[in-house]
Every structure is written in C-alpha cells, then in structure tokens.
Short mmCIF file of C-alpha atoms in Angstrom, two decimals:
data_model
loop_
_atom_site.label_atom_id
_atom_site.label_comp_id
_atom_site.label_asym_id
_atom_site.label_seq_id
_atom_site.Cartn_x
_atom_site.Cartn_y
_atom_site.Cartn_z
CA MET A 1 -0.04 -0.11 -0.40
CA THR A 2 1.01 3.67 -0.95
CA THR A 3 0.33 6.52 1.11
CA SER A 4 2.41 8.84 -1.33
CA ARG A 5 -0.55 11.20 -2.02
CA GLY A 6 -1.07 11.38 1.59
CA ARG A 7 -4.47 9.91 1.75
CA ARG A 8 -5.30 9.02 5.29
CA PRO A 9 -7.51 4.99 4.53
CA GLY A 10 -11.09 5.94 5.45
CA SER A 11 -11.02 9.83 4.46
CA PRO A 12 -13.45 10.44 2.75
CA ASP A 13 -11.18 11.54 -0.20
CA THR A 14 -9.94 7.69 0.12
CA ARG A 15 -13.76 6.40 -1.36
CA ALA A 16 -13.85 9.77 -4.33
CA ALA A 17 -9.99 8.03 -5.07
CA ILE A 18 -11.23 4.62 -6.20
CA LEU A 19 -14.83 5.92 -7.47
CA GLU A 20 -12.09 7.91 -10.02
CA SER A 21 -9.37 5.03 -10.80
CA ALA A 22 -12.27 2.89 -11.07
CA ARG A 23 -13.84 4.79 -14.08
CA THR A 24 -10.31 5.56 -15.71
CA LEU A 25 -10.30 2.51 -15.67
CA PHE A 26 -13.09 0.56 -16.40
CA ALA A 27 -13.25 2.93 -19.04
CA ALA A 28 -9.50 2.08 -20.67
CA ARG A 29 -9.20 -0.88 -20.71
CA GLY A 30 -12.93 -2.89 -20.50
CA PHE A 31 -15.14 -4.25 -16.43
CA ALA A 32 -13.85 -7.82 -17.86
CA ALA A 33 -9.83 -6.80 -17.98
CA THR A 34 -10.12 -4.60 -15.35
CA SER A 35 -9.53 -5.79 -11.13
CA LEU A 36 -10.06 -4.58 -7.70
CA ARG A 37 -6.26 -4.96 -7.25
CA SER A 38 -5.63 -2.76 -9.60
CA ILE A 39 -8.12 0.23 -8.71
CA ALA A 40 -6.84 -0.22 -5.79
CA SER A 41 -3.16 0.30 -6.55
CA ALA A 42 -4.27 3.30 -8.95
CA ALA A 43 -6.00 4.71 -6.37
CA GLY A 44 -3.12 4.15 -4.19
CA VAL A 45 -5.11 2.35 -1.04
CA ASP A 46 -4.89 -0.83 -0.03
CA PRO A 47 -7.21 -3.49 -1.56
CA ALA A 48 -8.76 -4.03 1.77
CA LEU A 49 -10.75 -0.54 1.40
CA VAL A 50 -12.02 -1.09 -2.21
CA HIS A 51 -13.87 -4.31 -0.10
CA HIS A 52 -14.73 -1.97 2.34
CA TYR A 53 -16.23 0.42 0.71
CA PHE A 54 -18.09 -0.76 -2.41
CA GLY A 55 -17.89 -4.89 -1.63
CA GLY A 56 -17.26 -6.21 -5.10
CA LYS A 57 -16.59 -5.51 -8.19
CA ASP A 58 -20.31 -5.62 -9.22
CA ASP A 59 -21.10 -2.99 -7.17
CA LEU A 60 -18.08 -0.51 -7.49
CA PHE A 61 -18.88 -0.76 -11.14
CA VAL A 62 -22.12 0.48 -10.15
CA ALA A 63 -21.06 3.32 -8.12
CA ALA A 64 -19.04 4.45 -10.59
CA LEU A 65 -21.37 4.84 -13.31
CA SER A 66 -22.70 8.14 -10.68
CA LEU A 67 -26.63 7.08 -11.65
CA PRO A 68 -28.58 9.18 -9.60
CA ILE A 69 -30.05 5.87 -8.34
CA ASP A 70 -28.91 2.09 -8.33
CA PRO A 71 -30.39 0.70 -11.37
CA ARG A 72 -30.85 -2.71 -9.82
CA ALA A 73 -32.26 -1.67 -7.07
CA VAL A 74 -34.96 0.10 -9.07
CA PHE A 75 -35.07 -3.14 -11.45
CA ALA A 76 -35.79 -5.74 -8.47
CA GLN A 77 -38.92 -3.44 -7.51
CA PHE A 78 -40.38 -4.44 -10.68
CA ALA A 79 -39.20 -7.58 -11.45
CA ALA A 80 -41.37 -9.02 -9.04
CA GLY A 81 -44.69 -10.41 -10.52
CA GLU A 82 -45.87 -12.78 -13.46
CA VAL A 83 -43.66 -12.81 -16.04
CA GLU A 84 -46.98 -12.63 -18.82
CA ASP A 85 -46.94 -8.64 -17.01
CA ALA A 86 -43.19 -8.74 -17.38
CA GLY A 87 -43.21 -5.85 -20.98
CA GLU A 88 -45.92 -3.91 -19.24
CA ARG A 89 -44.19 -3.52 -15.60
CA LEU A 90 -40.31 -2.86 -17.37
CA VAL A 91 -41.65 0.19 -19.68
CA ARG A 92 -43.29 0.64 -16.96
CA GLY A 93 -40.93 0.98 -14.48
CA PHE A 94 -37.90 2.19 -16.61
CA LEU A 95 -40.38 4.86 -17.50
CA SER A 96 -40.83 6.04 -13.60
CA VAL A 97 -37.43 6.72 -13.77
CA TRP A 98 -36.72 8.30 -16.87
CA ASP A 99 -39.94 10.66 -16.42
CA ASP A 100 -39.37 11.85 -12.77
CA PRO A 101 -37.96 15.51 -13.29
CA GLU A 102 -35.63 14.74 -10.49
CA LEU A 103 -33.09 12.15 -12.59
CA GLN A 104 -34.03 12.08 -16.01
CA PRO A 105 -30.46 15.32 -16.41
CA SER A 106 -28.50 12.63 -15.17
CA MET A 107 -30.07 10.15 -16.54
CA VAL A 108 -29.58 12.05 -20.21
CA GLY A 109 -25.91 12.98 -19.02
CA PHE A 110 -25.23 9.02 -17.99
CA ALA A 111 -27.02 7.82 -21.54
CA ARG A 112 -25.19 10.42 -23.56
CA GLY A 113 -21.78 9.06 -21.69
CA LEU A 114 -22.82 5.46 -22.29
CA ILE A 115 -23.22 5.83 -26.42
CA GLU A 116 -19.29 7.85 -26.66
CA PRO A 117 -17.28 5.14 -28.45
CA SER A 118 -14.67 5.47 -25.89
CA ALA A 119 -17.78 3.30 -23.29
CA THR A 120 -18.20 1.03 -26.03
CA GLU A 121 -16.91 -1.65 -23.72
CA MET A 122 -17.82 -0.35 -20.85
CA ILE A 123 -21.47 -1.33 -22.15
CA ARG A 124 -20.71 -4.81 -24.04
CA HIS A 125 -19.03 -6.35 -20.91
CA GLY A 126 -20.52 -4.36 -17.77
CA PHE A 127 -22.76 -2.32 -18.07
CA LEU A 128 -24.68 -5.28 -19.92
CA ARG A 129 -23.54 -7.74 -17.48
CA VAL A 130 -24.09 -6.31 -14.61
CA VAL A 131 -27.16 -4.12 -14.43
CA ILE A 132 -28.98 -5.58 -18.01
CA TRP A 133 -28.73 -9.27 -18.11
CA PRO A 134 -29.61 -9.88 -13.58
CA LEU A 135 -32.70 -7.88 -14.83
CA GLY A 136 -33.83 -11.06 -17.19
CA ASP A 137 -33.00 -13.08 -13.92
CA ALA A 138 -35.52 -11.63 -11.73
CA LEU A 139 -37.54 -11.35 -14.34
CA GLY A 140 -37.80 -14.97 -14.80
CA ILE A 141 -37.34 -15.35 -18.34
CA ASP A 142 -35.70 -17.83 -19.97
CA GLU A 143 -32.10 -17.15 -21.88
CA PRO A 144 -32.10 -13.67 -20.64
CA GLY A 145 -28.18 -13.90 -22.09
CA ARG A 146 -29.91 -14.14 -25.72
CA ARG A 147 -33.02 -11.85 -24.99
CA MET A 148 -32.52 -8.74 -23.58
CA PRO A 149 -30.51 -7.49 -25.69
CA LEU A 150 -33.59 -7.59 -27.90
CA VAL A 151 -35.24 -5.98 -24.99
CA ALA A 152 -32.24 -3.73 -24.80
CA SER A 153 -32.51 -2.33 -28.38
CA GLN A 154 -35.77 -1.02 -28.10
CA MET A 155 -35.30 0.68 -24.62
CA ILE A 156 -32.62 2.11 -25.83
CA GLY A 157 -33.82 3.69 -29.37
CA LEU A 158 -36.65 5.00 -27.17
CA VAL A 159 -34.58 6.54 -25.04
CA MET A 160 -32.74 8.39 -27.82
CA LEU A 161 -36.18 8.92 -29.69
CA ARG A 162 -38.34 10.40 -26.52
CA TYR A 163 -35.30 11.74 -24.10
CA LEU A 164 -32.06 12.47 -25.90
CA ILE A 165 -33.25 13.76 -29.45
CA ALA A 166 -36.66 14.96 -27.92
CA VAL A 167 -38.56 13.37 -30.78
CA GLU A 168 -42.24 14.25 -30.96
CA PRO A 169 -44.63 12.54 -30.64
CA LEU A 170 -42.40 10.39 -28.56
CA ALA A 171 -41.15 13.02 -26.48
CA SER A 172 -44.03 14.35 -24.63
CA MET A 173 -46.47 11.45 -25.02
CA PRO A 174 -48.16 10.46 -21.58
CA PRO A 175 -46.26 7.45 -19.46
CA ASP A 176 -49.84 5.64 -20.32
CA ASP A 177 -49.35 5.71 -24.24
CA VAL A 178 -46.07 5.13 -24.64
CA VAL A 179 -46.69 1.73 -22.31
CA ALA A 180 -49.13 0.55 -24.77
CA ILE A 181 -47.07 1.34 -27.74
CA TYR A 182 -43.64 -0.42 -26.03
CA ALA A 183 -44.77 -3.36 -24.04
CA PRO A 184 -45.72 -5.79 -26.38
CA THR A 185 -42.77 -4.92 -28.36
CA ILE A 186 -40.84 -6.09 -25.01
CA GLN A 187 -42.77 -8.64 -23.84
CA ARG A 188 -42.62 -10.65 -27.48
CA TYR A 189 -38.71 -9.92 -26.57
CA LEU A 190 -39.11 -11.84 -22.90
CA THR A 191 -41.48 -14.36 -23.97
CA GLY A 192 -42.75 -14.72 -27.56
CA ASP A 193 -41.87 -16.98 -30.17
CA LEU A 194 -38.37 -16.50 -31.74
CA PRO A 195 -36.46 -17.87 -34.55
CA PRO A 196 -34.05 -19.90 -32.36
CA LEU A 197 -31.00 -17.76 -31.20
CA PRO A 198 -27.21 -19.17 -32.01
CA MET B 1 -21.24 37.36 -55.59
CA THR B 2 -17.12 37.19 -53.40
CA THR B 3 -14.71 35.83 -55.48
CA SER B 4 -11.93 36.76 -51.87
CA ARG B 5 -10.95 33.22 -51.80
CA GLY B 6 -10.03 33.18 -55.20
CA ARG B 7 -12.07 30.42 -56.26
CA ARG B 8 -13.52 30.12 -59.51
CA PRO B 9 -18.07 29.55 -60.06
CA GLY B 10 -17.48 25.77 -61.33
CA SER B 11 -14.36 24.31 -60.38
CA PRO B 12 -14.06 20.94 -58.39
CA ASP B 13 -13.56 23.02 -54.89
CA THR B 14 -17.11 25.23 -55.54
CA ARG B 15 -18.56 22.10 -54.91
CA ALA B 16 -16.42 21.36 -51.49
CA ALA B 17 -16.88 24.73 -50.46
CA ILE B 18 -20.75 24.29 -50.42
CA LEU B 19 -20.65 21.64 -48.94
CA GLU B 20 -18.38 22.33 -45.60
CA SER B 21 -20.12 25.60 -45.61
CA ALA B 22 -23.66 23.41 -45.47
CA ARG B 23 -22.52 21.33 -42.25
CA THR B 24 -20.94 23.69 -40.52
CA LEU B 25 -24.76 26.14 -40.93
CA PHE B 26 -26.85 23.07 -41.11
CA ALA B 27 -25.07 22.04 -37.71
CA ALA B 28 -24.70 25.00 -35.76
CA ARG B 29 -28.29 26.12 -36.68
CA GLY B 30 -30.10 23.77 -37.76
CA PHE B 31 -31.26 22.50 -40.75
CA ALA B 32 -35.12 24.95 -40.26
CA ALA B 33 -32.76 27.90 -39.62
CA THR B 34 -30.37 27.04 -42.14
CA SER B 35 -31.01 29.01 -46.05
CA LEU B 36 -29.58 27.87 -49.26
CA ARG B 37 -28.77 31.79 -49.57
CA SER B 38 -26.85 31.64 -46.24
CA ILE B 39 -25.36 28.40 -47.04
CA ALA B 40 -23.76 30.16 -50.50
CA SER B 41 -22.69 33.35 -48.81
CA ALA B 42 -20.60 31.37 -46.28
CA ALA B 43 -19.58 29.31 -48.96
CA GLY B 44 -18.17 33.09 -51.16
CA VAL B 45 -20.28 31.63 -54.01
CA ASP B 46 -23.65 33.02 -56.00
CA PRO B 47 -26.82 30.88 -54.70
CA ALA B 48 -27.76 29.82 -58.34
CA LEU B 49 -24.10 27.51 -57.81
CA VAL B 50 -26.05 25.82 -55.09
CA HIS B 51 -29.13 25.46 -57.18
CA HIS B 52 -26.66 23.67 -60.06
CA TYR B 53 -24.71 21.50 -57.60
CA PHE B 54 -27.55 20.28 -55.47
CA GLY B 55 -30.46 20.91 -56.97
CA GLY B 56 -32.56 21.74 -52.95
CA LYS B 57 -32.24 22.26 -49.49
CA ASP B 58 -33.35 18.86 -48.81
CA ASP B 59 -30.51 17.52 -51.97
CA LEU B 60 -27.68 19.33 -50.51
CA PHE B 61 -28.82 18.06 -46.77
CA VAL B 62 -28.30 14.48 -48.00
CA ALA B 63 -25.62 15.68 -49.61
CA ALA B 64 -23.65 16.96 -45.99
CA LEU B 65 -23.91 14.23 -44.44
CA SER B 66 -21.65 12.17 -46.38
CA LEU B 67 -23.69 8.25 -47.02
CA PRO B 68 -21.70 6.06 -48.58
CA ILE B 69 -25.01 5.70 -50.01
CA ASP B 70 -28.97 8.33 -51.21
CA PRO B 71 -30.65 6.79 -48.02
CA ARG B 72 -33.94 8.21 -50.23
CA ALA B 73 -32.63 5.89 -53.27
CA VAL B 74 -32.51 2.64 -51.04
CA PHE B 75 -35.68 2.98 -49.93
CA ALA B 76 -37.39 3.81 -52.71
CA GLN B 77 -36.35 -0.11 -53.68
CA PHE B 78 -37.63 -1.16 -50.78
CA ALA B 79 -40.82 0.86 -50.42
CA ALA B 80 -42.53 -0.62 -52.84
CA GLY B 81 -44.97 -3.22 -52.46
CA GLU B 82 -48.11 -4.13 -49.66
CA VAL B 83 -47.94 -2.51 -46.95
CA GLU B 84 -48.86 -5.35 -45.09
CA ASP B 85 -45.29 -6.65 -45.92
CA ALA B 86 -43.68 -3.28 -45.15
CA GLY B 87 -41.92 -4.16 -41.87
CA GLU B 88 -40.36 -7.65 -43.70
CA ARG B 89 -39.24 -4.81 -46.28
CA LEU B 90 -37.47 -2.59 -44.49
CA VAL B 91 -35.76 -4.62 -42.35
CA ARG B 92 -34.69 -6.34 -44.74
CA GLY B 93 -33.80 -3.45 -46.84
CA PHE B 94 -31.97 -1.46 -44.06
CA LEU B 95 -29.53 -4.94 -43.12
CA SER B 96 -28.58 -4.97 -46.79
CA VAL B 97 -27.47 -1.78 -46.79
CA TRP B 98 -26.11 -1.79 -42.78
CA ASP B 99 -24.49 -5.69 -43.44
CA ASP B 100 -22.91 -4.77 -46.90
CA PRO B 101 -18.87 -4.64 -45.66
CA GLU B 102 -18.15 -2.05 -47.63
CA LEU B 103 -20.87 0.89 -46.46
CA GLN B 104 -20.26 -1.01 -42.87
CA PRO B 105 -17.76 1.08 -42.34
CA SER B 106 -18.93 4.55 -43.20
CA MET B 107 -22.65 3.13 -42.11
CA VAL B 108 -21.06 3.45 -38.79
CA GLY B 109 -19.15 7.23 -38.42
CA PHE B 110 -22.34 8.71 -39.63
CA ALA B 111 -24.14 6.62 -36.55
CA ARG B 112 -21.55 7.86 -34.31
CA GLY B 113 -21.89 11.58 -35.74
CA LEU B 114 -25.55 11.60 -35.30
CA ILE B 115 -25.71 10.32 -31.52
CA GLU B 116 -23.20 13.48 -31.11
CA PRO B 117 -25.82 16.06 -28.53
CA SER B 118 -24.21 18.77 -31.53
CA ALA B 119 -25.97 16.64 -33.46
CA THR B 120 -29.50 16.55 -31.96
CA GLU B 121 -31.16 19.85 -33.79
CA MET B 122 -29.47 18.14 -37.20
CA ILE B 123 -31.50 15.30 -36.91
CA ARG B 124 -34.64 16.37 -35.34
CA HIS B 125 -35.62 19.05 -37.93
CA GLY B 126 -33.54 17.27 -41.31
CA PHE B 127 -32.38 14.13 -41.29
CA LEU B 128 -36.24 12.54 -39.69
CA ARG B 129 -37.47 15.46 -41.78
CA VAL B 130 -36.06 14.72 -45.17
CA VAL B 131 -35.10 11.30 -44.98
CA ILE B 132 -37.28 9.15 -42.17
CA TRP B 133 -40.58 10.53 -42.77
CA PRO B 134 -40.50 10.67 -46.73
CA LEU B 135 -39.87 6.43 -45.88
CA GLY B 136 -43.68 6.67 -44.38
CA ASP B 137 -44.82 8.48 -47.15
CA ALA B 138 -43.36 6.09 -50.10
CA LEU B 139 -44.38 2.86 -47.90
CA GLY B 140 -47.83 3.74 -47.85
CA ILE B 141 -49.15 4.23 -43.59
CA ASP B 142 -50.87 6.57 -42.46
CA GLU B 143 -49.96 8.74 -40.05
CA PRO B 144 -46.17 8.77 -41.05
CA GLY B 145 -44.78 11.92 -38.84
CA ARG B 146 -46.80 10.33 -35.70
CA ARG B 147 -45.97 6.63 -37.08
CA MET B 148 -42.50 6.65 -37.97
CA PRO B 149 -40.39 7.87 -34.96
CA LEU B 150 -41.75 4.34 -32.91
CA VAL B 151 -40.11 2.52 -35.80
CA ALA B 152 -36.72 4.99 -35.67
CA SER B 153 -37.14 4.24 -32.29
CA GLN B 154 -36.60 0.65 -32.87
CA MET B 155 -34.20 0.41 -35.66
CA ILE B 156 -31.37 3.22 -34.15
CA GLY B 157 -31.55 0.41 -30.69
CA LEU B 158 -30.65 -2.06 -33.72
CA VAL B 159 -27.57 -0.26 -35.09
CA MET B 160 -26.54 0.27 -31.46
CA LEU B 161 -26.56 -3.27 -30.55
CA ARG B 162 -25.79 -4.69 -33.31
CA TYR B 163 -22.97 -2.26 -35.60
CA LEU B 164 -21.85 0.30 -32.34
CA ILE B 165 -21.98 -1.57 -29.61
CA ALA B 166 -22.07 -4.80 -31.26
CA VAL B 167 -23.62 -7.47 -28.29
CA GLU B 168 -23.77 -10.87 -29.16
CA PRO B 169 -26.27 -12.44 -30.36
CA LEU B 170 -26.99 -9.62 -32.40
CA ALA B 171 -23.55 -8.46 -33.54
CA SER B 172 -22.97 -12.33 -35.99
CA MET B 173 -27.06 -12.90 -36.13
CA PRO B 174 -28.53 -13.95 -39.79
CA PRO B 175 -30.27 -11.54 -41.55
CA ASP B 176 -32.65 -13.68 -41.04
CA ASP B 177 -33.01 -14.17 -38.08
CA VAL B 178 -32.44 -10.11 -37.50
CA VAL B 179 -35.87 -10.22 -39.82
CA ALA B 180 -38.08 -12.52 -38.26
CA ILE B 181 -37.65 -10.54 -34.81
CA TYR B 182 -37.42 -6.92 -35.79
CA ALA B 183 -39.94 -7.73 -38.31
CA PRO B 184 -43.24 -8.08 -37.12
CA THR B 185 -42.25 -4.63 -34.53
CA ILE B 186 -41.62 -2.54 -37.24
CA GLN B 187 -45.50 -3.58 -39.32
CA ARG B 188 -47.28 -3.28 -35.76
CA TYR B 189 -45.25 0.59 -35.65
CA LEU B 190 -46.22 1.16 -39.29
CA THR B 191 -49.40 -0.34 -39.49
CA GLY B 192 -50.84 -1.44 -36.62
CA ASP B 193 -53.98 -0.80 -33.54
CA LEU B 194 -52.02 1.26 -31.54
CA PRO B 195 -53.45 4.37 -28.95
CA PRO B 196 -54.35 7.56 -30.45
CA LEU B 197 -51.95 9.03 -30.70
CA PRO B 198 -51.22 12.51 -29.91
#
C-alpha cells in the first residue's frame, strides 16, 4: 500500500479516489480486464479498502456509473410479478425513472456518456452484464443473455428518441401511451416465439 | 458574390466549399433555420451555383451527410409493395445496407456522428424530416409523422446494439433471423393498432 499521496485510509477522499480510478480503468481497459487490485493500486490504497467501501466489483462498477439511482434496486422493484406482464412492468418501471424530473437530467447525461465510442467496452462487458442481464434473471425469463439484448435494443432507441433527441410525438407522450406502444414489443422479446437464437 | 478566396465558379472546390459551409451551418443552426442563400454566402459563391450543384435544400442536406449511399434512393427500392409486408421489407432493406462490408464502416461513422449531442437539432429537424418521414409516405402508411418515430426508435436501437456496441447474439446474427425478430415489431408500428397518438 502506498501512502505517497498523503491520503489516510478511511478519509472521505479515499472513497472518491477509488471511484476515480475505477472510472478511469473501466473505461480504458473494459470491465472484464479490470481487477479490484489494479483499481486499489491506481488509487494508492489497500485493496481491503475497496472491499470495505464498495463490496465487490459489480457494486464498484455501478457506483462508478454515477447514476442518481442504483438501477439494480429499481429493477428489483418491478421485476417481481408474473412473467406474462413483465413487458408492461419493465416499460412502466423504466419510465418511472426516466420521466422523473429530478432524475432525468442525470439519466440523460449518463445515456450520452454511454453512447460515446470510448464507452463501448464498458457497455458490452460491464453495463449489460452487471445491470441488464440480471434483470432478465429477476424477471424469470428463459435465456436472458440472448433475449435481453433485444429488449435493450428497443429501450435504448426509445431513450434516444424520447429523451435525447426529443422527437415528437414520443417526447411529450403520456407514459400510459408509451407503455401501450412498447410493452407488447418488450413482452415478445422477453417471452415470445422467436427464431432459435445462436 | 465574393471571389475573395480566388475560387472560380464551377471549379471542383466550389462544390467542396458549398458542402463544407452546408455542414457547418446545418450543424450550428439546424436544418430549418439554414437557408441556401446563407450557405452560398458562407461559401463565397453565388446562390445559383448551390442550385446548380445540389438542386434543393433537401438534396444538399443529404449530400452534406456524406453517406456512402443516398438513403432516399435505397428506401425507394424497398418501399414499393404491399403495406402488409412493409415491416419485413424495411428491416431487410436496412440490413442490406448495414451488413454490406463496403458500406458498413462509413454507416457506423455516420451513426456515431448522429448521436453526438451537437447533432440533435440536425436529426430532429433535418434527418428525420428529409429522410425518415418520407419513407413512411413511400411505404403508404397512415400518419407517417406519428408512426415513423416509433420505427426509428427500434431501428436506431438495433443499429446501436448490432453495429456500434456489437453485442451478441445480435452482432453476428444472420440477417434472416434479425428480420424474423424485428419485422413484426416494425410492422405493428407502421400499420398496427396503437393508442391514439397526440
């Protein structure tokens, strides 16, 4: 453990330094290739402190996303229920976060960051694996790793049109109408008959 | 007309100068607020030359996108046919461009440019109005300005996942399977029963 930066273990800026190193390394090397040990080393702290502040690598990754909410906690709220209604619950839960005026600005900032070319690796092996695929497990669907990318392809496009580009009529459409349009699409991707996926 | 840059009317770099001015002004002011006259003025050429090289504002806009193909010509090819099959034709025609190894790199570059925050105005009032909404007219659907944003929300998300982020199984899925998954979604957005759109 190096203390060359004069940072005391447990001081408030230890946590910030770990987060900063995590963001830098996850972005530069991708999620899979970044170890907690390398993050600790880059932050100049003992690896045990990383565990102390953030638990495991998944938790540190989610913390490094700087979202206003932990998406896994939100997902857990609407994942419970019958799988036949999962499409509607997923779209409605998604809108409850994105349409919230207090959360929306930071969600839009987050989405803009995700679509940077430099974020590609972090999405492919981090965000999707840590946040999105487990949602499929929580919803109780078969083959979440194969079906959730289809769900993501619709929800990302909806975010782009409704919130980032703000195209009408999507931008100001009441949530119930958005649900009526998109829930059947999502339900089919979650549980419908699809060609055998590779 | 100014000739201060020493550019002769009709010389090859006149065309390039017009395109450069068009890109700059469309991006800075948006499609609606940019006149052909202001583009001519910024390029230091007579407005008649803009018409000579590019026809109208829509054509100049499409030329300024620097796509490897004119999307309107490609759309015209697969727009013809029964509206009941429009979803399948649209997804298949879309993939025929995006999966083409010669076209794909520049299409990916184009898509990355479109999702920059600075491109928002150009998409909302330019790309969608000049390229995407007319496709709805060509396909013969009702209310293209209301239904095509739904189509765009799915196709943009598919582009993100299959080509930009390259998430499996979408990234290497055979085109026929992509069509089987997405054509019913697109068909419903084009012609299906939806809640009354605002």
